[in-house]
Amino acid sequence: MKPIQTTFIGGGMIVHDQLLPSLYHLQRLGAVGDIAVVEASAARLKHLVNDHLAAAFPGQSFVAHPVLDSDPKQEDFQRYRSVISKMPPGNLAIVATPDHLHFDVIKFCLEHDQHVMSTKPLVHRHDEAAAIEKLARQRGLFVGIEYHKRFDRRALEARALYRAGRFGQFRLGYACLIEPYRYRYSNFQNWFKKENADPFTYIGCHYVDQVYFITGLRPTSVVMTGVEGTFPNGNVAWMWANGTVTFENGAALSINAGLGYPERGAGTNDQGITLYCEGPDGKDSSPEGEGGCIIVHNDQFRGVSHCYVDDAAAGAHFRFVNPDYMHLVPWTGPGLKPVGYGYDSVEAIVQSAIRVASAGDLASRQALLAEIDEAGLIATPANSSINEKVSEAARLSLAEGGRRVEIKY
Ligand SMILES: NC(=O)c1ccc[n+]([C@@H]2O[C@H](COP(=O)([O-])OP(=O)(O)OC[C@H]3O[C@@H](n4cnc5c(N)ncnc54)[C@H](O)[C@@H]3O)[C@@H](O)[C@H]2O)c1
């Protein structure tokens, strides 16, 4: 299989923290060829060239569109069109723009015969997810959605055990994902406006997806409310959100999501999920004759905490460290190596794109795509569009003051 050429569209926070380091590592392993990043302007590209990444990946770099020394004030949000049009077909476009722009960009990439990796959520509307699924299938192209929490080993373990019947049935749960307060000072203030996004569909979606990933249960209704706030630049947004999702067996999951975890907290964010389940009553399930089961994932404090000499660099006196998401650590090769489910997720998606690209004619590619959909490990438009059903219902519920919105299949 030959290395796949990749082009990022959007080069913001997630590209810096997770996607580009993962791609650099895959490049040094020979899976990935040239890496390009398209941005609206050079101003948004410069943070991707720094000492931290240079030390981790010595000698590696990306092709910048526009070039780094071009006028930072010159913005062109259509630049990706000319770059993608010039890519040889059958390579990989990585869509990392704000959520509400995904549909147009992904459609364009598919129409130009590129496989796609998209940051989550794929899109906000189910008809858009269905259109992406159809277009990709017709052309034999792979679309993988980067729900990295799926590759957390605790989620993989829970999925296997739940599907083996070890937890009985999910009945009631709660989850939370509160991102750092400082996000309000980032580029988020330019796009995370009420009409484009809210914390539930932006990050709460991880835990909706996770319940589906573990249990296979489809959501049937959503109630969602939000709490407003104002960004430093004056844009008004939903800063906090609470949603309750019910599932086809009557179970319910309540999710709190927001942009407001205290900078001085040990955090650096707050996240986790608890699922109460019921097995069959009686002595068959346990000697005590009771059927209660539980899955608890503390995704915030994973048993590692640090206190550094340089408070200023760390941002706090004392930090909880998440060793499982994404870290650059020493390895036997040059520089540092990315480890964690952030890397595992990207690797699985890139390897799948390579497999599909190498599968041969249209019929063979379509057969492999059906296999990947069916396996259900990587989120694809075909196997994870319950997420768009939930997003669509949640946005409607939010707009209508927390009305319960039913989901139909
Ligand atoms: N926990 C998570 O899973 C997680 C975390 C962060 C971000 N994300 C997802 O990643 C995506 C990007 O988020 P982010 O945090 O990097 O946001 P960001 O605001 O830091 O970066 C987005 C970038 O896209 C660029 N952009 C916008 N329109 C463009 C266009 N037409 N052409 C080229 N570039 C364009 C912007 O200039 C910006 O630099 C979103 O879909 C978000 O939901 C996921």
PDB file of N, CA and C and ligand atoms in Angstrom, residues 8-16 18-19 38-41 44-45 47 75-80 95-102 105 118-121 146-149 177 179 183 186-188 191 201-203 206 325, ligand 1:
ATOM      1  N   PHE A   8      -4.975  19.094   5.232  1.00  0.00           N
ATOM      2  CA  PHE A   8      -5.882  19.617   6.261  1.00  0.00           C
ATOM      3  C   PHE A   8      -6.604  20.832   5.723  1.00  0.00           C
ATOM      4  N   ILE A   9      -7.892  20.931   6.012  1.00  0.00           N
ATOM      5  CA  ILE A   9      -8.611  22.177   5.752  1.00  0.00           C
ATOM      6  C   ILE A   9      -8.988  22.708   7.122  1.00  0.00           C
ATOM      7  N   GLY A  10      -8.377  23.809   7.512  1.00  0.00           N
ATOM      8  CA  GLY A  10      -8.473  24.322   8.878  1.00  0.00           C
ATOM      9  C   GLY A  10      -7.243  23.872   9.635  1.00  0.00           C
ATOM     10  N   GLY A  11      -6.635  24.807  10.346  1.00  0.00           N
ATOM     11  CA  GLY A  11      -5.414  24.474  11.094  1.00  0.00           C
ATOM     12  C   GLY A  11      -5.454  25.110  12.471  1.00  0.00           C
ATOM     13  N   GLY A  12      -6.555  24.877  13.205  1.00  0.00           N
ATOM     14  CA  GLY A  12      -6.730  25.511  14.516  1.00  0.00           C
ATOM     15  C   GLY A  12      -6.231  24.637  15.650  1.00  0.00           C
ATOM     16  N   MET A  13      -6.924  24.742  16.776  1.00  0.00           N
ATOM     17  CA  MET A  13      -6.476  24.110  18.015  1.00  0.00           C
ATOM     18  C   MET A  13      -6.335  22.585  17.913  1.00  0.00           C
ATOM     19  N   ILE A  14      -7.370  21.935  17.342  1.00  0.00           N
ATOM     20  CA  ILE A  14      -7.342  20.469  17.328  1.00  0.00           C
ATOM     21  C   ILE A  14      -6.231  19.951  16.403  1.00  0.00           C
ATOM     22  N   VAL A  15      -5.941  20.724  15.362  1.00  0.00           N
ATOM     23  CA  VAL A  15      -4.855  20.325  14.443  1.00  0.00           C
ATOM     24  C   VAL A  15      -3.522  20.419  15.189  1.00  0.00           C
ATOM     25  N   HIS A  16      -3.341  21.490  15.933  1.00  0.00           N
ATOM     26  CA  HIS A  16      -2.099  21.658  16.680  1.00  0.00           C
ATOM     27  C   HIS A  16      -1.931  20.587  17.761  1.00  0.00           C
ATOM     28  N   GLN A  18      -3.652  17.617  18.380  1.00  0.00           N
ATOM     29  CA  GLN A  18      -3.847  16.172  18.174  1.00  0.00           C
ATOM     30  C   GLN A  18      -3.565  15.698  16.749  1.00  0.00           C
ATOM     31  N   LEU A  19      -4.169  16.390  15.763  1.00  0.00           N
ATOM     32  CA  LEU A  19      -4.175  15.802  14.414  1.00  0.00           C
ATOM     33  C   LEU A  19      -2.822  15.887  13.705  1.00  0.00           C
ATOM     34  N   VAL A  38      -4.321  23.896   4.655  1.00  0.00           N
ATOM     35  CA  VAL A  38      -4.926  25.083   4.041  1.00  0.00           C
ATOM     36  C   VAL A  38      -5.632  25.877   5.125  1.00  0.00           C
ATOM     37  N   GLU A  39      -5.352  27.139   5.193  1.00  0.00           N
ATOM     38  CA  GLU A  39      -6.037  28.027   6.140  1.00  0.00           C
ATOM     39  C   GLU A  39      -6.580  29.248   5.396  1.00  0.00           C
ATOM     40  N   ALA A  40      -7.396  29.993   6.120  1.00  0.00           N
ATOM     41  CA  ALA A  40      -7.937  31.211   5.526  1.00  0.00           C
ATOM     42  C   ALA A  40      -6.834  32.238   5.321  1.00  0.00           C
ATOM     43  N   SER A  41      -5.861  32.269   6.245  1.00  0.00           N
ATOM     44  CA  SER A  41      -4.752  33.219   6.111  1.00  0.00           C
ATOM     45  C   SER A  41      -3.512  32.654   6.797  1.00  0.00           C
ATOM     46  N   ARG A  44      -3.300  32.243  10.757  1.00  0.00           N
ATOM     47  CA  ARG A  44      -3.807  31.073  11.480  1.00  0.00           C
ATOM     48  C   ARG A  44      -2.903  29.848  11.311  1.00  0.00           C
ATOM     49  N   LEU A  45      -1.834  29.985  10.524  1.00  0.00           N
ATOM     50  CA  LEU A  45      -0.955  28.833  10.299  1.00  0.00           C
ATOM     51  C   LEU A  45       0.289  28.864  11.174  1.00  0.00           C
ATOM     52  N   HIS A  47       1.007  29.222  14.262  1.00  0.00           N
ATOM     53  CA  HIS A  47       1.114  28.501  15.541  1.00  0.00           C
ATOM     54  C   HIS A  47       1.456  27.020  15.322  1.00  0.00           C
ATOM     55  N   GLU A  75      -7.331  37.277   3.887  1.00  0.00           N
ATOM     56  CA  GLU A  75      -8.092  36.056   4.181  1.00  0.00           C
ATOM     57  C   GLU A  75      -8.794  35.547   2.922  1.00  0.00           C
ATOM     58  N   ASP A  76      -8.763  34.231   2.732  1.00  0.00           N
ATOM     59  CA  ASP A  76      -9.506  33.631   1.628  1.00  0.00           C
ATOM     60  C   ASP A  76     -10.097  32.307   2.117  1.00  0.00           C
ATOM     61  N   PHE A  77     -11.390  32.327   2.370  1.00  0.00           N
ATOM     62  CA  PHE A  77     -12.052  31.136   2.923  1.00  0.00           C
ATOM     63  C   PHE A  77     -12.378  30.101   1.838  1.00  0.00           C
ATOM     64  N   GLN A  78     -12.126  30.454   0.573  1.00  0.00           N
ATOM     65  CA  GLN A  78     -12.371  29.505  -0.526  1.00  0.00           C
ATOM     66  C   GLN A  78     -11.080  28.852  -1.020  1.00  0.00           C
ATOM     67  N   ARG A  79      -9.965  29.186  -0.407  1.00  0.00           N
ATOM     68  CA  ARG A  79      -8.661  28.692  -0.879  1.00  0.00           C
ATOM     69  C   ARG A  79      -8.620  27.161  -0.968  1.00  0.00           C
ATOM     70  N   TYR A  80      -9.331  26.498  -0.043  1.00  0.00           N
ATOM     71  CA  TYR A  80      -9.275  25.034  -0.026  1.00  0.00           C
ATOM     72  C   TYR A  80      -9.753  24.445  -1.353  1.00  0.00           C
ATOM     73  N   VAL A  95     -10.831  17.376   7.419  1.00  0.00           N
ATOM     74  CA  VAL A  95     -11.667  18.570   7.596  1.00  0.00           C
ATOM     75  C   VAL A  95     -11.682  18.955   9.073  1.00  0.00           C
ATOM     76  N   ALA A  96     -11.073  20.106   9.383  1.00  0.00           N
ATOM     77  CA  ALA A  96     -10.949  20.554  10.779  1.00  0.00           C
ATOM     78  C   ALA A  96     -11.367  22.009  10.904  1.00  0.00           C
ATOM     79  N   THR A  97     -12.388  22.367  10.131  1.00  0.00           N
ATOM     80  CA  THR A  97     -12.954  23.716  10.231  1.00  0.00           C
ATOM     81  C   THR A  97     -14.007  23.712  11.343  1.00  0.00           C
ATOM     82  N   PRO A  98     -14.517  24.887  11.742  1.00  0.00           N
ATOM     83  CA  PRO A  98     -15.640  24.908  12.686  1.00  0.00           C
ATOM     84  C   PRO A  98     -16.799  24.036  12.183  1.00  0.00           C
ATOM     85  N   ASP A  99     -17.556  23.497  13.137  1.00  0.00           N
ATOM     86  CA  ASP A  99     -18.592  22.494  12.855  1.00  0.00           C
ATOM     87  C   ASP A  99     -19.548  22.887  11.717  1.00  0.00           C
ATOM     88  N   HIS A 100     -20.023  24.137  11.751  1.00  0.00           N
ATOM     89  CA  HIS A 100     -21.091  24.520  10.814  1.00  0.00           C
ATOM     90  C   HIS A 100     -20.601  24.635   9.372  1.00  0.00           C
ATOM     91  N   LEU A 101     -19.273  24.529   9.156  1.00  0.00           N
ATOM     92  CA  LEU A 101     -18.745  24.610   7.785  1.00  0.00           C
ATOM     93  C   LEU A 101     -18.456  23.222   7.196  1.00  0.00           C
ATOM     94  N   HIS A 102     -18.594  22.175   8.026  1.00  0.00           N
ATOM     95  CA  HIS A 102     -18.169  20.839   7.576  1.00  0.00           C
ATOM     96  C   HIS A 102     -18.868  20.387   6.289  1.00  0.00           C
ATOM     97  N   VAL A 105     -17.576  21.774   2.891  1.00  0.00           N
ATOM     98  CA  VAL A 105     -16.174  21.394   2.651  1.00  0.00           C
ATOM     99  C   VAL A 105     -16.079  19.896   2.328  1.00  0.00           C
ATOM    100  N   SER A 118     -13.140  13.653   9.125  1.00  0.00           N
ATOM    101  CA  SER A 118     -13.762  14.878   9.631  1.00  0.00           C
ATOM    102  C   SER A 118     -13.682  14.900  11.145  1.00  0.00           C
ATOM    103  N   THR A 119     -13.392  16.080  11.699  1.00  0.00           N
ATOM    104  CA  THR A 119     -13.533  16.223  13.144  1.00  0.00           C
ATOM    105  C   THR A 119     -15.013  16.077  13.477  1.00  0.00           C
ATOM    106  N   LYS A 120     -15.288  15.640  14.685  1.00  0.00           N
ATOM    107  CA  LYS A 120     -16.682  15.500  15.107  1.00  0.00           C
ATOM    108  C   LYS A 120     -17.248  16.875  15.467  1.00  0.00           C
ATOM    109  N   PRO A 121     -18.533  17.150  15.439  1.00  0.00           N
ATOM    110  CA  PRO A 121     -19.561  16.319  14.845  1.00  0.00           C
ATOM    111  C   PRO A 121     -19.485  16.438  13.324  1.00  0.00           C
ATOM    112  N   GLU A 146     -13.973  11.663  13.458  1.00  0.00           N
ATOM    113  CA  GLU A 146     -12.968  11.480  14.508  1.00  0.00           C
ATOM    114  C   GLU A 146     -13.576  11.634  15.918  1.00  0.00           C
ATOM    115  N   TYR A 147     -14.394  10.645  16.297  1.00  0.00           N
ATOM    116  CA  TYR A 147     -14.908  10.574  17.679  1.00  0.00           C
ATOM    117  C   TYR A 147     -13.864   9.820  18.489  1.00  0.00           C
ATOM    118  N   HIS A 148     -12.838  10.548  18.961  1.00  0.00           N
ATOM    119  CA  HIS A 148     -11.690   9.816  19.528  1.00  0.00           C
ATOM    120  C   HIS A 148     -12.009   9.067  20.811  1.00  0.00           C
ATOM    121  N   LYS A 149     -13.065   9.479  21.533  1.00  0.00           N
ATOM    122  CA  LYS A 149     -13.374   8.755  22.768  1.00  0.00           C
ATOM    123  C   LYS A 149     -13.719   7.281  22.496  1.00  0.00           C
ATOM    124  N   LEU A 177     -19.028  17.200  30.183  1.00  0.00           N
ATOM    125  CA  LEU A 177     -17.792  17.615  29.520  1.00  0.00           C
ATOM    126  C   LEU A 177     -17.737  19.137  29.557  1.00  0.00           C
ATOM    127  N   GLU A 179     -15.312  22.186  29.099  1.00  0.00           N
ATOM    128  CA  GLU A 179     -13.996  22.568  28.573  1.00  0.00           C
ATOM    129  C   GLU A 179     -13.487  23.829  29.278  1.00  0.00           C
ATOM    130  N   TYR A 183     -11.114  28.852  26.576  1.00  0.00           N
ATOM    131  CA  TYR A 183     -11.610  28.712  25.199  1.00  0.00           C
ATOM    132  C   TYR A 183     -12.333  29.991  24.764  1.00  0.00           C
ATOM    133  N   SER A 186     -10.182  32.183  22.777  1.00  0.00           N
ATOM    134  CA  SER A 186      -9.554  31.617  21.575  1.00  0.00           C
ATOM    135  C   SER A 186     -10.348  32.023  20.339  1.00  0.00           C
ATOM    136  N   ASN A 187      -9.993  31.411  19.219  1.00  0.00           N
ATOM    137  CA  ASN A 187     -10.717  31.660  17.963  1.00  0.00           C
ATOM    138  C   ASN A 187     -12.200  31.277  18.072  1.00  0.00           C
ATOM    139  N   PHE A 188     -12.537  30.535  19.120  1.00  0.00           N
ATOM    140  CA  PHE A 188     -13.934  30.145  19.319  1.00  0.00           C
ATOM    141  C   PHE A 188     -14.862  31.349  19.303  1.00  0.00           C
ATOM    142  N   TRP A 191     -16.573  32.019  16.007  1.00  0.00           N
ATOM    143  CA  TRP A 191     -17.546  31.141  15.336  1.00  0.00           C
ATOM    144  C   TRP A 191     -18.525  30.451  16.261  1.00  0.00           C
ATOM    145  N   THR A 201     -24.011  20.072  21.339  1.00  0.00           N
ATOM    146  CA  THR A 201     -23.695  19.443  20.048  1.00  0.00           C
ATOM    147  C   THR A 201     -22.189  19.477  19.766  1.00  0.00           C
ATOM    148  N   TYR A 202     -21.469  20.425  20.386  1.00  0.00           N
ATOM    149  CA  TYR A 202     -20.028  20.518  20.154  1.00  0.00           C
ATOM    150  C   TYR A 202     -19.261  19.428  20.914  1.00  0.00           C
ATOM    151  N   ILE A 203     -19.533  19.250  22.201  1.00  0.00           N
ATOM    152  CA  ILE A 203     -18.777  18.243  22.972  1.00  0.00           C
ATOM    153  C   ILE A 203     -19.651  17.214  23.680  1.00  0.00           C
ATOM    154  N   HIS A 206     -19.939  13.744  22.215  1.00  0.00           N
ATOM    155  CA  HIS A 206     -19.016  12.631  22.476  1.00  0.00           C
ATOM    156  C   HIS A 206     -19.692  11.551  23.322  1.00  0.00           C
ATOM    157  N   TYR A 325      -5.299  10.527  26.687  1.00  0.00           N
ATOM    158  CA  TYR A 325      -5.808  11.163  25.460  1.00  0.00           C
ATOM    159  C   TYR A 325      -4.701  11.350  24.417  1.00  0.00           C
TER     160      TYR A 325
HETATM  161  N1  LIG B   1     -12.718  17.305  21.910  1.00  0.00           N
HETATM  162  C1  LIG B   1     -12.863  17.278  20.595  1.00  0.00           C
HETATM  163  O1  LIG B   1     -13.247  16.281  20.017  1.00  0.00           O
HETATM  164  C2  LIG B   1     -12.567  18.497  19.800  1.00  0.00           C
HETATM  165  C3  LIG B   1     -11.804  19.495  20.374  1.00  0.00           C
HETATM  166  C4  LIG B   1     -11.579  20.625  19.630  1.00  0.00           C
HETATM  167  C5  LIG B   1     -12.098  20.741  18.351  1.00  0.00           C
HETATM  168  N2  LIG B   1     -12.838  19.746  17.809  1.00  0.00           N
HETATM  169  C6  LIG B   1     -13.458  19.913  16.474  1.00  0.00           C
HETATM  170  O2  LIG B   1     -12.440  20.314  15.548  1.00  0.00           O
HETATM  171  C7  LIG B   1     -12.941  21.287  14.624  1.00  0.00           C
HETATM  172  C8  LIG B   1     -12.071  22.516  14.681  1.00  0.00           C
HETATM  173  O3  LIG B   1     -12.048  23.015  16.009  1.00  0.00           O
HETATM  174  P1  LIG B   1     -10.823  23.834  16.612  1.00  0.00           P
HETATM  175  O4  LIG B   1     -10.908  23.707  18.072  1.00  0.00           O
HETATM  176  O5  LIG B   1      -9.553  23.462  15.932  1.00  0.00           O
HETATM  177  O6  LIG B   1     -11.294  25.307  16.204  1.00  0.00           O
HETATM  178  P2  LIG B   1     -10.394  26.573  15.847  1.00  0.00           P
HETATM  179  O7  LIG B   1     -11.315  27.717  15.822  1.00  0.00           O
HETATM  180  O8  LIG B   1      -9.197  26.619  16.741  1.00  0.00           O
HETATM  181  O9  LIG B   1      -9.869  26.225  14.382  1.00  0.00           O
HETATM  182  C9  LIG B   1     -10.687  26.197  13.237  1.00  0.00           C
HETATM  183  C10 LIG B   1      -9.855  26.717  12.091  1.00  0.00           C
HETATM  184  O10 LIG B   1     -10.544  26.568  10.861  1.00  0.00           O
HETATM  185  C11 LIG B   1     -10.157  27.651  10.040  1.00  0.00           C
HETATM  186  N3  LIG B   1     -11.093  27.833   8.941  1.00  0.00           N
HETATM  187  C12 LIG B   1     -12.379  28.277   8.994  1.00  0.00           C
HETATM  188  N4  LIG B   1     -12.908  28.300   7.761  1.00  0.00           N
HETATM  189  C13 LIG B   1     -11.939  27.872   6.909  1.00  0.00           C
HETATM  190  C14 LIG B   1     -11.878  27.693   5.502  1.00  0.00           C
HETATM  191  N5  LIG B   1     -12.949  27.943   4.731  1.00  0.00           N
HETATM  192  N6  LIG B   1     -10.742  27.251   4.959  1.00  0.00           N
HETATM  193  C15 LIG B   1      -9.652  26.971   5.743  1.00  0.00           C
HETATM  194  N7  LIG B   1      -9.643  27.133   7.092  1.00  0.00           N
HETATM  195  C16 LIG B   1     -10.780  27.568   7.666  1.00  0.00           C
HETATM  196  C17 LIG B   1     -10.141  28.830  10.989  1.00  0.00           C
HETATM  197  O11 LIG B   1      -9.353  29.906  10.473  1.00  0.00           O
HETATM  198  C18 LIG B   1      -9.532  28.203  12.231  1.00  0.00           C
HETATM  199  O12 LIG B   1      -8.127  28.364  12.306  1.00  0.00           O
HETATM  200  C19 LIG B   1     -14.406  21.510  15.016  1.00  0.00           C
HETATM  201  O13 LIG B   1     -15.216  20.665  14.234  1.00  0.00           O
HETATM  202  C20 LIG B   1     -14.454  21.069  16.475  1.00  0.00           C
HETATM  203  O14 LIG B   1     -15.736  20.647  16.906  1.00  0.00           O
HETATM  204  C21 LIG B   1     -13.043  18.617  18.498  1.00  0.00           C
END
